[in-house]
Short mmCIF file of C-alpha atoms in Angstrom, two decimals:
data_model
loop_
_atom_site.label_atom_id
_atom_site.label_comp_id
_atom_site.label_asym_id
_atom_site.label_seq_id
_atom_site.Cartn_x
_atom_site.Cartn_y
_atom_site.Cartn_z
CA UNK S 154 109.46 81.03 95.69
CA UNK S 155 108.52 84.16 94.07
CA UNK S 156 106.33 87.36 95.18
CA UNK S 157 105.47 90.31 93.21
CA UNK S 158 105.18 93.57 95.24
CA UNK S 159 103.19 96.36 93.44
CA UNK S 160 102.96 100.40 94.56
CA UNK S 161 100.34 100.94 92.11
CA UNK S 162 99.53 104.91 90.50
CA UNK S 163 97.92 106.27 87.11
CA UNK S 164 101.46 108.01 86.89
CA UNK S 165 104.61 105.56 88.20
CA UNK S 166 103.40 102.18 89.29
CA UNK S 167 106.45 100.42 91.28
CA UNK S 168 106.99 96.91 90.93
CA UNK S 169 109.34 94.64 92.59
CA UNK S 170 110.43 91.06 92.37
CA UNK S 171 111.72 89.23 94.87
CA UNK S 172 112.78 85.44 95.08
CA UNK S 173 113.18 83.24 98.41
CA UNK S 174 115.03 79.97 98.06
CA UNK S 175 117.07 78.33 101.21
CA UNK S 176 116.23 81.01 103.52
CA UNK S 177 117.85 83.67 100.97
CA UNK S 178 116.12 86.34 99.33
CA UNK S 179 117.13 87.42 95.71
CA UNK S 180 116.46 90.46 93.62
CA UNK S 181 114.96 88.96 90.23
CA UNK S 182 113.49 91.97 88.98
CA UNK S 183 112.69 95.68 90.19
CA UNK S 184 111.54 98.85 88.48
CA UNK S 185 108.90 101.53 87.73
CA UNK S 186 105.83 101.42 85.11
CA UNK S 187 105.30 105.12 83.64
CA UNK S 188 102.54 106.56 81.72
CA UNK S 189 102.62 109.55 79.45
CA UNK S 190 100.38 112.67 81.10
CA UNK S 191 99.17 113.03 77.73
CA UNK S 192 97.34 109.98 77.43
CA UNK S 193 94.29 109.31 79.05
CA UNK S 194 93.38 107.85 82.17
CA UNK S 195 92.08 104.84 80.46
CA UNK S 196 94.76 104.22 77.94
CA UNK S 197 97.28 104.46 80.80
CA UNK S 198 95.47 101.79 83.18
CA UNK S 199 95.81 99.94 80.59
CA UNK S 200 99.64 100.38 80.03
CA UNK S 201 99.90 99.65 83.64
CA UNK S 202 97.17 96.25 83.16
CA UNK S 203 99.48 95.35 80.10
CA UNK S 204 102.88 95.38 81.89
CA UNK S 205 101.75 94.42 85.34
CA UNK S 206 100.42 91.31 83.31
CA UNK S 207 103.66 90.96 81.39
CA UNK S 208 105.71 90.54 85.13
CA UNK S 209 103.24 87.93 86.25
CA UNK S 210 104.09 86.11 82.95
CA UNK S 211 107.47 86.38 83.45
CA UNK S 212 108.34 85.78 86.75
CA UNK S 213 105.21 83.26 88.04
CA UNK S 214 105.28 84.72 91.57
CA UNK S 215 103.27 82.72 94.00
CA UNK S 216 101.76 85.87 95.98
CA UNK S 217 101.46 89.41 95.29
CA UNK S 218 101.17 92.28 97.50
CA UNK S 219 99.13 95.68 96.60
CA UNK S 220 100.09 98.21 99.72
CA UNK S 221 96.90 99.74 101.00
CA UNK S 222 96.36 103.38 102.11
CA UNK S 223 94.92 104.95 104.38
CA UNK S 224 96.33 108.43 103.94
CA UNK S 225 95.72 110.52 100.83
CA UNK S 226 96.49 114.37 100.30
CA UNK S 227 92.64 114.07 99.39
CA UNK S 228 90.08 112.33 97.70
CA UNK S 229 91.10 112.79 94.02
CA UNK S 230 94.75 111.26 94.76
CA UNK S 231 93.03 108.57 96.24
CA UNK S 232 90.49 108.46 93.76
CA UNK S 233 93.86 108.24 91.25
CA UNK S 234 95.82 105.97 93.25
CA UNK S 235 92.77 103.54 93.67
CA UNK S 236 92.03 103.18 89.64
CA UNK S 237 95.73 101.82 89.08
CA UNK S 238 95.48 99.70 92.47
CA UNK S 239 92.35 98.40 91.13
CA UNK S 240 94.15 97.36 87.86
CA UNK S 241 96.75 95.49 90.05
CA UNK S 242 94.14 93.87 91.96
CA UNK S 243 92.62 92.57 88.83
CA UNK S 244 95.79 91.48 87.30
CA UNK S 245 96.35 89.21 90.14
CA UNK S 246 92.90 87.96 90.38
CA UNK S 247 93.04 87.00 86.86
CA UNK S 248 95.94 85.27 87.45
CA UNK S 249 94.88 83.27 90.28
CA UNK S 250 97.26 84.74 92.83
CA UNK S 251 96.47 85.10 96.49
CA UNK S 252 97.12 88.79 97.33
CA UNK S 253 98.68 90.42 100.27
CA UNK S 254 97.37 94.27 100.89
CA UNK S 255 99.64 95.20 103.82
CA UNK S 256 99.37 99.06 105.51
CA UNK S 257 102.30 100.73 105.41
CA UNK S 258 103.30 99.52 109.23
CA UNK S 259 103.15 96.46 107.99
CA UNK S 260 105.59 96.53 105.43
CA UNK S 261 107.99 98.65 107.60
CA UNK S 262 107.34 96.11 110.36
CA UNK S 263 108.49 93.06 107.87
CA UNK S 264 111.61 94.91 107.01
CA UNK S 265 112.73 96.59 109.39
CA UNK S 266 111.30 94.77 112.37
CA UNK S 267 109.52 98.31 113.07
CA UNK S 268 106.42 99.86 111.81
CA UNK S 269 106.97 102.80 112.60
CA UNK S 270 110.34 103.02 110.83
CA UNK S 271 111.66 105.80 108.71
CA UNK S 272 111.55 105.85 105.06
CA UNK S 273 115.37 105.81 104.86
CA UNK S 274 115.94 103.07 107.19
CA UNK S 275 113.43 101.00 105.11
CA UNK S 276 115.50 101.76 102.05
CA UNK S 277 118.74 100.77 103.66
CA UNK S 278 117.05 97.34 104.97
CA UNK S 279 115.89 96.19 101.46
CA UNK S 280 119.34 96.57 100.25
CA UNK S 281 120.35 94.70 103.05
CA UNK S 282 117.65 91.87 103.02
CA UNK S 283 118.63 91.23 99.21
CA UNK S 284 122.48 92.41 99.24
CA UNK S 285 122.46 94.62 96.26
CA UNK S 286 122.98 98.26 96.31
CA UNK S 287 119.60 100.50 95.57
CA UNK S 288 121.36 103.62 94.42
CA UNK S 289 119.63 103.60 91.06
CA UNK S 290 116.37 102.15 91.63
CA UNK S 291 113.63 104.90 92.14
CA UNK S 292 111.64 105.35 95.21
CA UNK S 293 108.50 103.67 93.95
CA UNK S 294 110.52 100.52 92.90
CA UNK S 295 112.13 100.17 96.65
CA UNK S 296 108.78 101.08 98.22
CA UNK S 297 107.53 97.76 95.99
CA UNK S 298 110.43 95.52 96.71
CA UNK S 299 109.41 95.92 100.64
CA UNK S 300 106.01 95.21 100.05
CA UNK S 301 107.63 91.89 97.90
CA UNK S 302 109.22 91.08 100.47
CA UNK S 303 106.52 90.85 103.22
CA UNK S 304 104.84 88.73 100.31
CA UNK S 305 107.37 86.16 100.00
CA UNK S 306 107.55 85.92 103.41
CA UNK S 307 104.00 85.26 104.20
CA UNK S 308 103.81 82.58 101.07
CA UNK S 309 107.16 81.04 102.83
CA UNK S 310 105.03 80.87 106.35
CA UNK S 311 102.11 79.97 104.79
CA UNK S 312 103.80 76.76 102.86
CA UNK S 313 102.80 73.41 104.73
CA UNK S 314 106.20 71.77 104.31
CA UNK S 315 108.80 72.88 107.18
CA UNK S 316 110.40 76.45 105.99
CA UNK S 317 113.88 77.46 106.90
CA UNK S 318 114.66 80.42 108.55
CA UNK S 319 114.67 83.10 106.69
CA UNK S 320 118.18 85.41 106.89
CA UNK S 321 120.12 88.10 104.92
CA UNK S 322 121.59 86.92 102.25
CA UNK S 323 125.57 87.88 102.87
CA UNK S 324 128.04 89.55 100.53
CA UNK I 37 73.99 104.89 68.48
CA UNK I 38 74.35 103.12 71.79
CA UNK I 39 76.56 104.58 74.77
CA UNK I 40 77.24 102.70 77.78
CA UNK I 41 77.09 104.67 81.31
CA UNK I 42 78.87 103.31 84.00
CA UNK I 43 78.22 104.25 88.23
CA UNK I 44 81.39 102.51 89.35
CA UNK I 45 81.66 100.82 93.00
CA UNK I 46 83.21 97.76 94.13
CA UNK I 47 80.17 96.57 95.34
CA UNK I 48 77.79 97.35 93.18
CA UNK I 49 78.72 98.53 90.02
CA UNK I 50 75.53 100.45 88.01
CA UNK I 51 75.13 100.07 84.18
CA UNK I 52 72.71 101.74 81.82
CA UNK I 53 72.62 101.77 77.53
CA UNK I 54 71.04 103.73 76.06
CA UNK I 55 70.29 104.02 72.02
CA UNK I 56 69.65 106.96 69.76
CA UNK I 57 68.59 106.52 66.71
CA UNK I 58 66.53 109.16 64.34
CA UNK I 59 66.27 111.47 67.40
CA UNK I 60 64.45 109.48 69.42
CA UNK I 61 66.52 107.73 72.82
CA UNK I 62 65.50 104.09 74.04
CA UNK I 63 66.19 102.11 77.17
CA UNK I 64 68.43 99.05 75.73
CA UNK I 65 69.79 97.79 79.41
CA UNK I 66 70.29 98.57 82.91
CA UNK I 67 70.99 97.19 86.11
CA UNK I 68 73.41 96.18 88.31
CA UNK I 69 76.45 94.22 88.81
CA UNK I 70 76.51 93.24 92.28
CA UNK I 71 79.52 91.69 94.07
CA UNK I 72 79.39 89.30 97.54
CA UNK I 73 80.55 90.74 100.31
CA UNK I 74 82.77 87.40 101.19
CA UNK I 75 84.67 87.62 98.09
CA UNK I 76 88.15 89.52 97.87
CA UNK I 77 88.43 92.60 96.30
CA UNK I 78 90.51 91.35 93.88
CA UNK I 79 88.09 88.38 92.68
CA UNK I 80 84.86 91.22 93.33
CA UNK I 81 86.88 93.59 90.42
CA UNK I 82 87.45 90.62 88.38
CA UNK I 83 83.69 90.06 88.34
CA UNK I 84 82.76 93.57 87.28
CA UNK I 85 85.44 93.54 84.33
CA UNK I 86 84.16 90.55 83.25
CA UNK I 87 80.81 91.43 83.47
CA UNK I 88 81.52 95.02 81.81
CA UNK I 89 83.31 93.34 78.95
CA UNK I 90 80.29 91.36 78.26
CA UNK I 91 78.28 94.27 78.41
CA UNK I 92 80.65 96.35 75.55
CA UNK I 93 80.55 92.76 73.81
CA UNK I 94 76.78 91.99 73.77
CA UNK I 95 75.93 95.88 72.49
CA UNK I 96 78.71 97.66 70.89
CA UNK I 97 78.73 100.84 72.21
CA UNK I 98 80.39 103.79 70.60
CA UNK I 99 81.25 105.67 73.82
CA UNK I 100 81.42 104.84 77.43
CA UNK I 101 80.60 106.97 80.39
CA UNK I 102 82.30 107.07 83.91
CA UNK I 103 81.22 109.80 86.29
CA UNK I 104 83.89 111.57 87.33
CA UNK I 105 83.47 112.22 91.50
CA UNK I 106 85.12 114.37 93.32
CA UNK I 107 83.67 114.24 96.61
CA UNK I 108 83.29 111.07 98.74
CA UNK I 109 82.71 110.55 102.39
CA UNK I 110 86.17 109.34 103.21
CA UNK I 111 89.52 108.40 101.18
CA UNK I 112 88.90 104.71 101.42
CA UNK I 113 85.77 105.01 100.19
CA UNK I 114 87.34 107.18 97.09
CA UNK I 115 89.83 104.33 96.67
CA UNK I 116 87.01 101.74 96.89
CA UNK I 117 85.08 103.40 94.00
CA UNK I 118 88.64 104.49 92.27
CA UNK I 119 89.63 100.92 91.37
CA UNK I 120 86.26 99.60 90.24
CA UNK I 121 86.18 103.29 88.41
CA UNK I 122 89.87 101.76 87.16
CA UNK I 123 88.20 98.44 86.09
CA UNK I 124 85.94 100.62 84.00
CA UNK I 125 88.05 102.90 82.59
CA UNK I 126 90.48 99.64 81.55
CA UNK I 127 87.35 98.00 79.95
CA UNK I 128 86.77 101.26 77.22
CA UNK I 129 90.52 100.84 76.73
CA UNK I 130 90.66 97.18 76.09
CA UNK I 131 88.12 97.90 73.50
CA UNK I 132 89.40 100.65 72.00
CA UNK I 133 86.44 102.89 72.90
CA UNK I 134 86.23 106.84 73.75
CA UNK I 135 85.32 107.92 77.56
CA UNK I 136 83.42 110.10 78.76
CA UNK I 137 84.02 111.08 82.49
CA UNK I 138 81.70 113.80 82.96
CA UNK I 139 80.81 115.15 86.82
CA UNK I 140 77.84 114.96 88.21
CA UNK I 141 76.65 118.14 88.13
CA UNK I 142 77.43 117.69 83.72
CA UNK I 143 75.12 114.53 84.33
CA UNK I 144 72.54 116.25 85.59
CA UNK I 145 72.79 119.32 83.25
CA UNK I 146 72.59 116.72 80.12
CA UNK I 147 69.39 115.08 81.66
CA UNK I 148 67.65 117.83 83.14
CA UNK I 149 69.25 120.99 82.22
CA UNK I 150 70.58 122.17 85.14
CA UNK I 151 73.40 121.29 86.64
CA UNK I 152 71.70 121.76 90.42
CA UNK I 153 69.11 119.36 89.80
CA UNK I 154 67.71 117.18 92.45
CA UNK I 155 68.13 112.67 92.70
CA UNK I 156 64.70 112.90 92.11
CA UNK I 157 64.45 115.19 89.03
CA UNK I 158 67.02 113.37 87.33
CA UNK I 159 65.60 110.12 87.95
CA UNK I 160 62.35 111.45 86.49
CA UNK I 161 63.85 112.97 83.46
CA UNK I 162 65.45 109.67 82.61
CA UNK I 163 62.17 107.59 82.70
CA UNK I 164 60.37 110.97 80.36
CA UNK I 165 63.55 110.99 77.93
CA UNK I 166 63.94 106.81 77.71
CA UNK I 167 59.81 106.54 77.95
CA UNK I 168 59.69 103.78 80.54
CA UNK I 169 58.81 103.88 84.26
CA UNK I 170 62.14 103.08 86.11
CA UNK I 171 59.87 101.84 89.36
CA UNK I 172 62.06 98.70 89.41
CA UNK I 173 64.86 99.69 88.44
CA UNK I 174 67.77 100.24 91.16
CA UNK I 175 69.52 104.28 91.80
CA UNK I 176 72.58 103.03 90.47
CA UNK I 177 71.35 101.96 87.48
CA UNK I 178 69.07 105.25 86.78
CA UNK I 179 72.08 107.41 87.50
CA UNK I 180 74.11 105.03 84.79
CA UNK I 181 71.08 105.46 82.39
CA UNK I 182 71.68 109.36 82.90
CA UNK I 183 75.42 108.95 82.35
CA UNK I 184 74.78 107.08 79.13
CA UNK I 185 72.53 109.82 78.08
CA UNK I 186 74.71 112.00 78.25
CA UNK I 187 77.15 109.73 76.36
CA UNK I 188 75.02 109.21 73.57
CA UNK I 189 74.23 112.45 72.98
CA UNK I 190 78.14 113.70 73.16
CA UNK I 191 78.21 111.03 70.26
CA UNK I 192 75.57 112.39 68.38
CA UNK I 193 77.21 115.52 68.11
CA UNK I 194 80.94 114.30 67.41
CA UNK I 195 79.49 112.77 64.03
CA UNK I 196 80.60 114.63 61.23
CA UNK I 197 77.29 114.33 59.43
CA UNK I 198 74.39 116.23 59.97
CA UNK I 199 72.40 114.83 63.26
CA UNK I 200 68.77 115.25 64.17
CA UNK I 201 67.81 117.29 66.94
CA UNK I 202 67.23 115.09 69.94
CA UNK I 203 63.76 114.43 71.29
CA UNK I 204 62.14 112.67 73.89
CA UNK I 205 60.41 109.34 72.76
CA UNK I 206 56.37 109.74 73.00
CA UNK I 207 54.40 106.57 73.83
#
C-alpha cells in the first residue's frame, strides 16, 4: 500500500513516497520538484502538474496527502503556495485518489505521537519510521515523507480487511 | 482577436471573452463556473480546469487574463483563490498560451481609465465598450469581461502589424 505525500510551492514542491506492507513502512521514492525563477508562474505549475503526474504514474499510491496551512508570512506566499497546492489537488483528483489535507499538528501528531513536536524531532522520526538515514534529502522532501506517512496510515485504517499493527521497520 | 479573462475562486470561478476585430470589441461569452459546496476541493478544481479547457478549446483565444490580487480578507481565503488562480494559470500553459496577470487597479485603468475607478464604473464601462446590457450577467463574470478587455487589447498592441485604434462598438 502506497501514499504520496506532497508539500506543494511555485518554487520547490516536496514529494515523498512511502510504502506500507506487513506493518512495515518503506521509502520507495522521495525528493524535491524545482522550477526555474525565470519562467513564469504558469509554465512552472505546469512543471510541477507534469511531474507530480509522472509520480502518480509511477508509483500508483492509493491516497495522497496535500498539507494545509494556516500560517503564511502574508497573503502573496499564500496566494503562491495555494496555486502549486491547487495543481496537486488537481493531479490527484484526476487521478481518482482520495486525498488527505492534514494541518501541520496533524502530521507531527502521526509521527511523532505529538503535534506540537519540533521540526527536528519530526525529521529524526521519519528516518526512524522508514530506517534510512535523511542526511541528503532536503527539507521539503522530509516535510512530504511525514505527510506520506500519515497517508498510508489512514488508507491502512481505512482498509476493511483486518490491518496489522503498524511498527518501525528495524535495522 | 479573442482573449479570455479569468476571476479565479474555488467556488465560483468568473469567465469573460471578448473579441476585437477592426477596432470594434464584442461580447463572445461570459459567465460562471460554479462548483457544489459538497464536493472536495480537489474534484471542485478538477471541474473548473475542465471547464476552462473547454472554454480555450471552444474559442481559441490568443491571450488569457488572471487578475493578479494582492489583498484578501484572510490567508485561507488567498490560498482558496491561489489554487483555482493555479488551475488557471496551468490551463494557459497546457495550451501554450501567453498570460496576462494584471492587478486590479491595471483592470480598471484598461476599462475605465483610471486606475481608482469604482465596481460600478467598471461594470458600466464594460456593457458601453462590449455594447450589451450586463443586467443578467453575474459580478464575476463582468469583472472577467474587464480582464479580457484588457487582454485583448494588450494583444492588439503586441502585433507587429499596424492595428486600428480601438473603439467602442455603437448600436
Amino acid at each position: 500500500m502506497i501514499a504520496l505525500g506532497i508539500d506543494p510551492g511555485t518554487a520547490t514542491t516536496g514529494f515523498g513516497v512511502v510504502a506500507l506492507h506487513d506493518g512495515t513502512l518503506r521509502l520507495v521514492d522521495a525528493g524535491c520538484i524545482r522550477t526555474a525563477t525565470s519562467s513564469s508562474d504558469a509554465d512552472r505549475l505546469r512543471l510541477v502538474h507534469v511531474a507530480l503526474s509522472s509520480l502518480v504514474d509511477a508509483h500508483r499510491p492509493v491516497r495522497i496527502g496535500v498539507e494545509r496551512l494556516f500560517f503564511q508570512r502574508n497573503v502573496q506566499t499564500a496566494m503562491s503556495v495555494g496555486q502549486a497546492r491547487g495543481v496537486a489537488l488537481l493531479v490527484a483528483a484526476e487521478h481518482g485518489l482520495p486525498v488527505d489535507e492534514p494541518t501541520p499538528n496533524e502530521v507531527k501528531q502521526a509521527v511523532c505521537g505529538n503535534g506540537a513536536a519540533e521540526k527536528g524531532q519530526v525529521a529524526t522520526m521519519v528516518a526512524r519510521l522508514l530506517n534510512v538515514s535523511l542526511e541528503r534529502v532536503p527539507d521539503d522532501a522530509t516535510d512530504a515523507l511525514a505527510i506520506a506517512i500519515g497517508s498510508v496510515y489512514r488508507a491502512a485504517a481505512s482498509r476493511t480487511d483486518p490491518v496489522p499493527a503498524v511498527r518501525a521497520s528495524r535495522a
